[in-house]
Amino acid sequence: MYQISVQQQLEYQQNGHILLQNVVGSEDIELYRHLIYNGVERFNTEFRDMSERDTYGKAFLQVMNLWEVDEDIKKFTFAKRFAQIAADLMGVEKVRLYHDQALFKEAGGGHTPWHQDQYYWPIDTSNTITMWMPLIDISEEMGMLTFASGSHELGFLGNLAISDKSDDVLKNIVEEKGYPIVRASSMKAGDATFHAGWTLHNAPGNNSSKTREVMTIIFVADGAKVSEPKNSHQEADRQRWTKGLPVGSLVASELNPVLNG
């Protein structure tokens, strides 16, 4: 297990994000890096030239729920270490899986616009958290995740999917509120950031010659319920990630197991 101090918990809850070093050791992360890389190679469906894609398509290659199709990757996604960190940071007893997703930003890939992850999620709690872990050492020029500290306090800011519109609207909010902008200059493979579902964040384009290989896992507090979808994306998420559970049901489908208990 990875011990979370009281100070780290307070930092996360105040800022809506935290960077933790050496969550996975170098030997283990190298092993899983190859497994996840191969999974992305097998299941990626984006083959258009960069010039043919919209802003979202240029931001990253996105392959979700690799744990469903690869038993070895399942061991990574289901790791109790990650789930316990998520629970400790949020101050809850148990967490459930929402879904995993590999986010590979190709060399020359575009920026990721300002957005809130939880815009996409039909979940009735703010106790949601995403682990974002590089599988290789990354530098700022490769598209480092960037946070507006404290912005999670705002909650739902409207139907703003990841787009040029979300970038413009949310950038203005960040500037008006004066939230500090925080971005690591580098991260080692196996380091991880954790951020709340409502935390505003973005990432610059990848100006290096290497793909930025990142694996993410989204956790929700045990006891969370399915909320009335606010947009078509949330309805799609309800159907896919909670297997169509009705509004008011616990987020507890077979795709949402408790991972730290």
mmCIF file of N, CA and C in Angstrom, residues 12 51 76 189 208 231 239:
data_model
loop_
_atom_site.group_PDB
_atom_site.id
_atom_site.type_symbol
_atom_site.label_atom_id
_atom_site.label_comp_id
_atom_site.label_asym_id
_atom_site.label_seq_id
_atom_site.Cartn_x
_atom_site.Cartn_y
_atom_site.Cartn_z
ATOM 1 N N TYR A 12 -5.080 17.663 -1.380
ATOM 2 C CA TYR A 12 -5.981 17.234 -2.444
ATOM 3 C C TYR A 12 -7.358 17.879 -2.298
ATOM 4 N N SER A 51 -4.427 15.900 -39.620
ATOM 5 C CA SER A 51 -5.043 17.047 -40.283
ATOM 6 C C SER A 51 -6.537 16.855 -40.532
ATOM 7 N N PHE A 76 -3.788 -4.393 -13.292
ATOM 8 C CA PHE A 76 -3.380 -2.998 -13.095
ATOM 9 C C PHE A 76 -4.585 -2.159 -12.679
ATOM 10 N N ALA A 189 7.801 7.725 -15.060
ATOM 11 C CA ALA A 189 6.881 6.610 -15.247
ATOM 12 C C ALA A 189 6.536 6.029 -13.873
ATOM 13 N N SER A 208 6.972 17.081 -28.695
ATOM 14 C CA SER A 208 8.149 16.215 -28.756
ATOM 15 C C SER A 208 8.002 15.238 -29.923
ATOM 16 N N ASN A 231 -27.100 15.397 -20.260
ATOM 17 C CA ASN A 231 -26.750 15.560 -21.665
ATOM 18 C C ASN A 231 -26.622 14.181 -22.306
ATOM 19 N N GLN A 239 -25.478 4.111 -20.049
ATOM 20 C CA GLN A 239 -25.677 2.847 -20.751
ATOM 21 C C GLN A 239 -24.410 1.991 -20.753
#
